[in-house]
PDB file of C-alpha atoms in Angstrom:
ATOM      1  CA  ALA A   6    -138.480 -21.120 -10.209  1.00 63.00           C
ATOM      2  CA  GLY A   7    -135.426 -21.650  -8.044  1.00 82.00           C
ATOM      3  CA  VAL A   8    -132.859 -19.052  -7.741  1.00 84.00           C
ATOM      4  CA  GLN A   9    -130.080 -18.313 -10.509  1.00 88.00           C
ATOM      5  CA  PRO A  10    -126.134 -19.095  -9.235  1.00 91.00           C
ATOM      6  CA  THR A  11    -124.546 -16.387 -10.330  1.00 94.00           C
ATOM      7  CA  VAL A  12    -120.637 -15.896 -10.681  1.00 96.00           C
ATOM      8  CA  ALA A  13    -120.370 -14.965  -6.684  1.00 96.00           C
ATOM      9  CA  MET A  14    -122.051 -17.981  -5.719  1.00 96.00           C
ATOM     10  CA  TYR A  15    -119.339 -20.669  -8.704  1.00 97.00           C
ATOM     11  CA  ASN A  16    -115.880 -18.208  -7.458  1.00 97.00           C
ATOM     12  CA  ALA A  17    -117.016 -19.249  -3.975  1.00 97.00           C
ATOM     13  CA  VAL A  18    -117.365 -22.984  -4.801  1.00 97.00           C
ATOM     14  CA  VAL A  19    -114.007 -22.896  -6.633  1.00 97.00           C
ATOM     15  CA  ASN A  20    -112.921 -20.941  -4.016  1.00 97.00           C
ATOM     16  CA  ALA A  21    -113.030 -23.070  -1.548  1.00 97.00           C
ATOM     17  CA  PHE A  22    -111.479 -26.226  -3.767  1.00 97.00           C
ATOM     18  CA  ALA A  23    -108.940 -24.183  -5.374  1.00 96.00           C
ATOM     19  CA  GLN A  24    -108.136 -23.353  -1.066  1.00 95.00           C
ATOM     20  CA  SER A  25    -108.483 -27.298  -0.005  1.00 95.00           C
ATOM     21  CA  GLY A  26    -106.108 -27.949  -3.391  1.00 92.00           C
ATOM     22  CA  ASP A  27    -108.236 -30.104  -5.323  1.00 95.00           C
ATOM     23  CA  ILE A  28    -107.947 -29.271  -9.405  1.00 93.00           C
ATOM     24  CA  GLU A  29    -110.622 -31.377 -10.467  1.00 95.00           C
ATOM     25  CA  GLN A  30    -112.960 -30.397  -8.719  1.00 97.00           C
ATOM     26  CA  VAL A  31    -111.997 -26.775 -10.066  1.00 95.00           C
ATOM     27  CA  ASP A  32    -112.157 -27.686 -13.431  1.00 95.00           C
ATOM     28  CA  VAL A  33    -115.608 -29.965 -12.913  1.00 97.00           C
ATOM     29  CA  TRP A  34    -117.032 -26.384 -11.151  1.00 97.00           C
ATOM     30  CA  ARG A  35    -116.349 -24.028 -13.933  1.00 95.00           C
ATOM     31  CA  ARG A  36    -117.482 -26.194 -17.245  1.00 96.00           C
ATOM     32  CA  ARG A  37    -120.141 -26.260 -14.456  1.00 96.00           C
ATOM     33  CA  ALA A  38    -121.148 -22.565 -14.716  1.00 96.00           C
ATOM     34  CA  ALA A  39    -120.103 -22.533 -18.262  1.00 95.00           C
ATOM     35  CA  ASP A  40    -122.440 -24.383 -18.903  1.00 96.00           C
ATOM     36  CA  ALA A  41    -124.862 -22.235 -17.231  1.00 94.00           C
ATOM     37  CA  GLY A  42    -124.705 -19.786 -18.941  1.00 94.00           C
ATOM     38  CA  VAL A  43    -122.561 -18.047 -16.339  1.00 95.00           C
ATOM     39  CA  GLN A  44    -119.895 -14.990 -17.018  1.00 92.00           C
ATOM     40  CA  SER A  45    -116.723 -15.878 -15.532  1.00 92.00           C
ATOM     41  CA  ASP A  46    -115.468 -12.784 -14.343  1.00 94.00           C
ATOM     42  CA  VAL A  47    -111.200 -12.073 -13.149  1.00 95.00           C
ATOM     43  CA  GLN A  48    -111.736 -13.378  -9.893  1.00 96.00           C
ATOM     44  CA  SER A  49    -113.005 -16.558 -11.360  1.00 95.00           C
ATOM     45  CA  PHE A  50    -109.926 -16.264 -13.554  1.00 96.00           C
ATOM     46  CA  ASN A  51    -108.011 -15.358 -10.070  1.00 97.00           C
ATOM     47  CA  ILE A  52    -108.880 -18.518  -8.685  1.00 97.00           C
ATOM     48  CA  LEU A  53    -108.022 -19.903 -11.133  1.00 96.00           C
ATOM     49  CA  LEU A  54    -104.868 -19.449 -11.136  1.00 96.00           C
ATOM     50  CA  PHE A  55    -105.055 -19.559  -6.840  1.00 96.00           C
ATOM     51  CA  ALA A  56    -105.438 -23.287  -7.272  1.00 96.00           C
ATOM     52  CA  LEU A  57    -102.835 -24.174 -10.580  1.00 96.00           C
ATOM     53  CA  VAL A  58    -100.440 -22.595  -8.104  1.00 95.00           C
ATOM     54  CA  LYS A  59    -101.537 -24.340  -5.460  1.00 94.00           C
ATOM     55  CA  ASN A  60    -101.303 -27.907  -7.412  1.00 94.00           C
ATOM     56  CA  GLY A  61     -97.922 -26.477  -8.789  1.00 94.00           C
ATOM     57  CA  ASN A  62     -98.858 -26.377 -12.439  1.00 95.00           C
ATOM     58  CA  LEU A  63     -96.711 -22.912 -12.478  1.00 96.00           C
ATOM     59  CA  ALA A  64     -96.534 -23.506 -16.147  1.00 96.00           C
ATOM     60  CA  GLY A  65    -100.051 -24.411 -16.539  1.00 95.00           C
ATOM     61  CA  MET A  66    -100.582 -21.029 -14.651  1.00 96.00           C
ATOM     62  CA  LYS A  67     -97.958 -19.276 -17.569  1.00 95.00           C
ATOM     63  CA  ASP A  68    -100.331 -20.466 -20.180  1.00 96.00           C
ATOM     64  CA  GLN A  69    -102.902 -19.265 -18.778  1.00 94.00           C
ATOM     65  CA  LEU A  70    -101.817 -15.584 -17.914  1.00 94.00           C
ATOM     66  CA  GLU A  71    -100.244 -15.703 -21.228  1.00 93.00           C
ATOM     67  CA  GLU A  72    -103.455 -16.778 -22.935  1.00 93.00           C
ATOM     68  CA  ALA A  73    -105.364 -13.639 -21.239  1.00 92.00           C
ATOM     69  CA  LEU A  74    -103.008 -11.037 -22.135  1.00 91.00           C
ATOM     70  CA  ARG A  75    -103.611 -11.796 -25.619  1.00 92.00           C
ATOM     71  CA  LYS A  76    -106.389 -12.587 -25.574  1.00 91.00           C
ATOM     72  CA  GLY A  77    -106.936  -8.615 -24.552  1.00 89.00           C
ATOM     73  CA  MET A  78    -108.339 -10.004 -21.107  1.00 89.00           C
ATOM     74  CA  HIS A  79    -108.073  -7.139 -18.376  1.00 90.00           C
ATOM     75  CA  LEU A  80    -106.301  -8.748 -15.155  1.00 93.00           C
ATOM     76  CA  ASP A  81    -105.047  -7.177 -11.618  1.00 95.00           C
ATOM     77  CA  VAL A  82    -102.731  -6.726  -9.636  1.00 95.00           C
ATOM     78  CA  VAL A  83    -104.260 -10.657  -7.890  1.00 95.00           C
ATOM     79  CA  SER A  84    -103.395 -11.912 -10.881  1.00 96.00           C
ATOM     80  CA  PHE A  85     -99.837 -10.406 -11.511  1.00 96.00           C
ATOM     81  CA  ASN A  86     -99.048 -11.249  -7.452  1.00 95.00           C
ATOM     82  CA  THR A  87    -100.287 -14.598  -8.096  1.00 96.00           C
ATOM     83  CA  ALA A  88     -97.456 -14.925 -10.847  1.00 95.00           C
ATOM     84  CA  ILE A  89     -94.926 -13.209  -9.415  1.00 96.00           C
ATOM     85  CA  THR A  90     -95.521 -15.382  -6.112  1.00 96.00           C
ATOM     86  CA  GLY A  91     -95.802 -18.270  -6.900  1.00 96.00           C
ATOM     87  CA  PHE A  92     -92.941 -18.618  -8.769  1.00 96.00           C
ATOM     88  CA  ALA A  93     -90.760 -16.560  -5.895  1.00 96.00           C
ATOM     89  CA  ASP A  94     -91.741 -19.330  -3.995  1.00 95.00           C
ATOM     90  CA  LYS A  95     -90.420 -21.617  -6.545  1.00 94.00           C
ATOM     91  CA  GLY A  96     -86.825 -20.188  -6.283  1.00 96.00           C
ATOM     92  CA  ASP A  97     -87.446 -18.450  -9.838  1.00 96.00           C
ATOM     93  CA  ILE A  98     -86.816 -14.846  -9.157  1.00 97.00           C
ATOM     94  CA  GLU A  99     -85.763 -14.537 -13.143  1.00 97.00           C
ATOM     95  CA  ALA A 100     -89.769 -15.296 -13.414  1.00 96.00           C
ATOM     96  CA  ALA A 101     -91.041 -13.121 -10.971  1.00 96.00           C
ATOM     97  CA  GLU A 102     -89.025 -10.736 -12.358  1.00 97.00           C
ATOM     98  CA  ASP A 103     -90.453 -11.230 -15.354  1.00 96.00           C
ATOM     99  CA  TRP A 104     -94.527 -10.917 -14.308  1.00 96.00           C
ATOM    100  CA  PHE A 105     -93.500  -7.752 -12.451  1.00 95.00           C
ATOM    101  CA  GLN A 106     -92.645  -6.343 -15.637  1.00 95.00           C
ATOM    102  CA  ARG A 107     -95.755  -7.253 -17.484  1.00 93.00           C
ATOM    103  CA  MET A 108     -98.079  -6.142 -14.722  1.00 94.00           C
ATOM    104  CA  CYS A 109     -95.603  -2.944 -14.886  1.00 93.00           C
ATOM    105  CA  GLN A 110     -96.458  -3.170 -18.684  1.00 92.00           C
ATOM    106  CA  ASN A 111     -99.760  -3.128 -17.943  1.00 88.00           C
ATOM    107  CA  SER A 112    -100.319  -0.229 -16.261  1.00 90.00           C
ATOM    108  CA  ILE A 113    -101.442  -2.231 -12.918  1.00 89.00           C
ATOM    109  CA  GLU A 114     -99.894  -0.322  -9.452  1.00 85.00           C
ATOM    110  CA  PRO A 115     -97.674  -3.263  -7.190  1.00 78.00           C
ATOM    111  CA  SER A 116     -99.521  -3.734  -4.566  1.00 76.00           C
ATOM    112  CA  GLU A 117     -97.460  -3.137  -0.644  1.00 68.00           C
TER     113      GLU A 117
END
């Protein structure tokens, strides 16, 4: 009987691929976690958002965020900051401001 992988273990592997910009391996390891019955958490989601931003896929990040909000997922300040920073870094100040407003509407306190 081996060690049962936890969400934290999978998040560590996925994050390593996200940091390196390898979105394909991010997807592979997220699927492996799901196939193993490991329930993802908000940190898992934030790692996905980071990977999408790192790869310049702001449309994909926005789609993921909007779907999560539609499903009632409880996002955190990291989720929203990833969106705000991602859009601001690309010069889309209007989108960054929109996500800041959404963060406030979801009763998330901005970080300093």
